[in-house]
Amino acid sequence: MMEEQSNNEDGIEVENDTSPMSMSTGQSQVSQKKRKRNDEDKIMIALDKLFEESGKRMQAVTDAIVKGNEDRSDIAKELKKMGLSVIDQIEALKIILDKPQNISVFMSLDDEVRKVYVDNLLAGTARGST
């Protein structure tokens, strides 16, 4: 190893290690620190994305639960207007609310066609129902 000696202000000799080995060791340590910091940054970014995605999914679940408990008295009123018996109104409402596709079909039909649709639901003959 090559070692240089230098004089400081007090006249004391101080050894400076300027060998290529010590220089590369120092550079290696700096590189390792940068790599470690880089890896930590990547982990933090990944965790941020994970938490953000988890939050979105929790919101979607919450929205689905709230929508599932949505007041559908509008459908009940439509069934009542059809002149169905109370028992048939309740049964039809349960069948319609059981599947989101039934709600969509029911709400998109004209009054006369709705009546046929509900009669078919109650008879168990509506395709894709029950």
CSV table of C-alpha atoms in Angstrom, one decimal:
chain,number,residue,atom,x,y,z
A,1,MET,CA,0.0,0.0,0.0
A,2,MET,CA,1.1,3.5,-0.7
A,3,GLU,CA,0.8,5.8,2.2
A,4,GLU,CA,1.6,9.4,2.2
A,5,GLN,CA,2.5,11.5,5.2
A,6,SER,CA,1.5,15.1,5.4
A,7,ASN,CA,2.1,17.8,7.9
A,8,ASN,CA,-0.8,19.5,9.5
A,9,GLU,CA,-0.6,23.0,11.1
A,10,ASP,CA,0.9,21.6,14.4
A,11,GLY,CA,3.7,19.9,12.7
A,12,ILE,CA,2.3,16.4,13.5
A,13,GLU,CA,2.6,13.9,10.8
A,14,VAL,CA,-0.7,12.4,9.7
A,15,GLU,CA,-1.0,9.3,7.6
A,16,ASN,CA,-3.3,9.6,4.6
A,17,ASP,CA,-4.4,6.4,3.0
A,18,THR,CA,-4.7,7.2,-0.7
A,19,SER,CA,-4.1,3.7,-2.1
A,20,PRO,CA,-6.3,2.5,-4.9
A,21,MET,CA,-7.7,-0.1,-2.6
A,22,SER,CA,-8.9,2.4,0.0
A,23,MET,CA,-10.4,4.6,-2.8
A,24,SER,CA,-12.3,1.7,-4.3
A,25,THR,CA,-13.5,0.6,-0.9
A,26,GLY,CA,-14.9,4.1,-0.2
A,27,GLN,CA,-16.5,4.2,-3.6
A,28,SER,CA,-18.0,0.8,-3.0
A,29,GLN,CA,-19.5,1.9,0.3
A,30,VAL,CA,-21.0,4.9,-1.4
A,31,SER,CA,-22.5,2.7,-4.2
A,32,GLN,CA,-23.9,0.3,-1.6
A,33,LYS,CA,-25.5,3.2,0.3
A,34,LYS,CA,-27.0,4.6,-3.0
A,35,ARG,CA,-28.3,1.1,-3.9
A,36,LYS,CA,-29.8,0.6,-0.4
A,37,ARG,CA,-31.5,4.1,-0.6
A,38,ASN,CA,-32.7,3.2,-4.1
A,39,ASP,CA,-34.2,-0.1,-2.9
A,40,GLU,CA,-35.8,1.6,0.0
A,41,ASP,CA,-37.4,4.2,-2.3
A,42,LYS,CA,-38.7,1.4,-4.5
A,43,ILE,CA,-40.2,-0.3,-1.5
A,44,MET,CA,-41.9,2.9,-0.4
A,45,ILE,CA,-43.3,3.5,-3.8
A,46,ALA,CA,-44.7,-0.1,-3.9
A,47,LEU,CA,-46.2,0.3,-0.5
A,48,ASP,CA,-47.8,3.6,-1.5
A,49,LYS,CA,-49.4,1.9,-4.6
A,50,LEU,CA,-50.5,-1.0,-2.5
A,51,PHE,CA,-52.3,1.3,0.1
A,52,GLU,CA,-53.8,3.4,-2.7
A,53,GLU,CA,-55.2,0.3,-4.5
A,54,SER,CA,-56.4,-1.2,-1.2
A,55,GLY,CA,-58.3,2.1,-0.5
A,56,LYS,CA,-59.9,2.0,-3.9
A,57,ARG,CA,-61.0,-1.6,-3.4
A,58,MET,CA,-62.4,-0.9,0.1
A,59,GLN,CA,-64.4,2.0,-1.4
A,60,ALA,CA,-65.8,-0.3,-4.1
A,61,VAL,CA,-66.9,-2.8,-1.5
A,62,THR,CA,-68.5,-0.1,0.6
A,63,ASP,CA,-70.3,1.3,-2.4
A,64,ALA,CA,-71.6,-2.2,-3.3
A,65,ILE,CA,-72.9,-2.7,0.2
A,66,VAL,CA,-74.6,0.7,0.3
A,67,LYS,CA,-76.1,0.1,-3.2
A,68,GLY,CA,-77.3,-3.4,-2.1
A,69,ASN,CA,-79.2,-1.7,0.8
A,70,GLU,CA,-80.6,1.0,-1.5
A,71,ASP,CA,-84.2,1.9,-1.1
A,72,ARG,CA,-86.1,0.3,-4.0
A,73,SER,CA,-89.6,1.4,-3.0
A,74,ASP,CA,-90.0,2.6,-6.6
A,75,ILE,CA,-90.1,-1.0,-7.7
A,76,ALA,CA,-92.6,-1.9,-4.9
A,77,LYS,CA,-94.9,1.0,-6.0
A,78,GLU,CA,-94.7,-0.3,-9.6
A,79,LEU,CA,-95.7,-3.8,-8.5
A,80,LYS,CA,-98.6,-2.4,-6.5
A,81,LYS,CA,-99.8,-0.4,-9.5
A,82,MET,CA,-100.0,-3.7,-11.5
A,83,GLY,CA,-102.8,-4.9,-9.2
A,84,LEU,CA,-100.9,-7.9,-7.9
A,85,SER,CA,-101.9,-9.5,-4.6
A,86,VAL,CA,-99.9,-8.5,-1.6
A,87,ILE,CA,-98.2,-12.0,-1.5
A,88,ASP,CA,-97.4,-11.7,-5.3
A,89,GLN,CA,-96.0,-8.2,-4.8
A,90,ILE,CA,-93.7,-9.4,-2.0
A,91,GLU,CA,-92.6,-12.5,-4.0
A,92,ALA,CA,-92.0,-10.5,-7.2
A,93,LEU,CA,-90.0,-7.8,-5.2
A,94,LYS,CA,-87.8,-10.5,-3.7
A,95,ILE,CA,-87.2,-12.1,-7.1
A,96,ILE,CA,-86.5,-8.8,-8.8
A,97,LEU,CA,-84.1,-7.5,-6.0
A,98,ASP,CA,-82.3,-10.9,-5.8
A,99,LYS,CA,-80.4,-10.2,-9.1
A,100,PRO,CA,-79.2,-6.8,-10.4
A,101,GLN,CA,-80.0,-7.9,-13.9
A,102,ASN,CA,-83.7,-8.4,-12.9
A,103,ILE,CA,-83.7,-4.8,-11.6
A,104,SER,CA,-82.3,-3.5,-14.8
A,105,VAL,CA,-84.7,-5.4,-17.0
A,106,PHE,CA,-87.7,-4.4,-14.8
A,107,MET,CA,-86.8,-0.7,-14.8
A,108,SER,CA,-86.2,-0.6,-18.5
A,109,LEU,CA,-89.5,-2.1,-19.6
A,110,ASP,CA,-92.8,-0.3,-20.5
A,111,ASP,CA,-95.7,-0.8,-18.1
A,112,GLU,CA,-97.5,-3.5,-20.2
A,113,VAL,CA,-94.3,-5.4,-20.8
A,114,ARG,CA,-93.4,-5.1,-17.1
A,115,LYS,CA,-96.6,-6.9,-16.1
A,116,VAL,CA,-95.8,-9.8,-18.5
A,117,TYR,CA,-92.2,-9.9,-17.1
A,118,VAL,CA,-93.4,-10.0,-13.5
A,119,ASP,CA,-96.0,-12.7,-14.3
A,120,ASN,CA,-93.3,-14.8,-15.9
A,121,LEU,CA,-91.0,-14.2,-12.9
A,122,LEU,CA,-93.8,-15.4,-10.5
A,123,ALA,CA,-94.5,-18.4,-12.7
A,124,GLY,CA,-90.8,-19.2,-12.8
A,125,THR,CA,-90.6,-19.0,-16.6
A,126,ALA,CA,-88.7,-15.7,-17.1
A,127,ARG,CA,-85.3,-16.6,-18.8
A,128,GLY,CA,-82.3,-15.7,-16.6
A,129,SER,CA,-84.4,-15.1,-13.5
A,130,THR,CA,-84.4,-17.2,-10.4
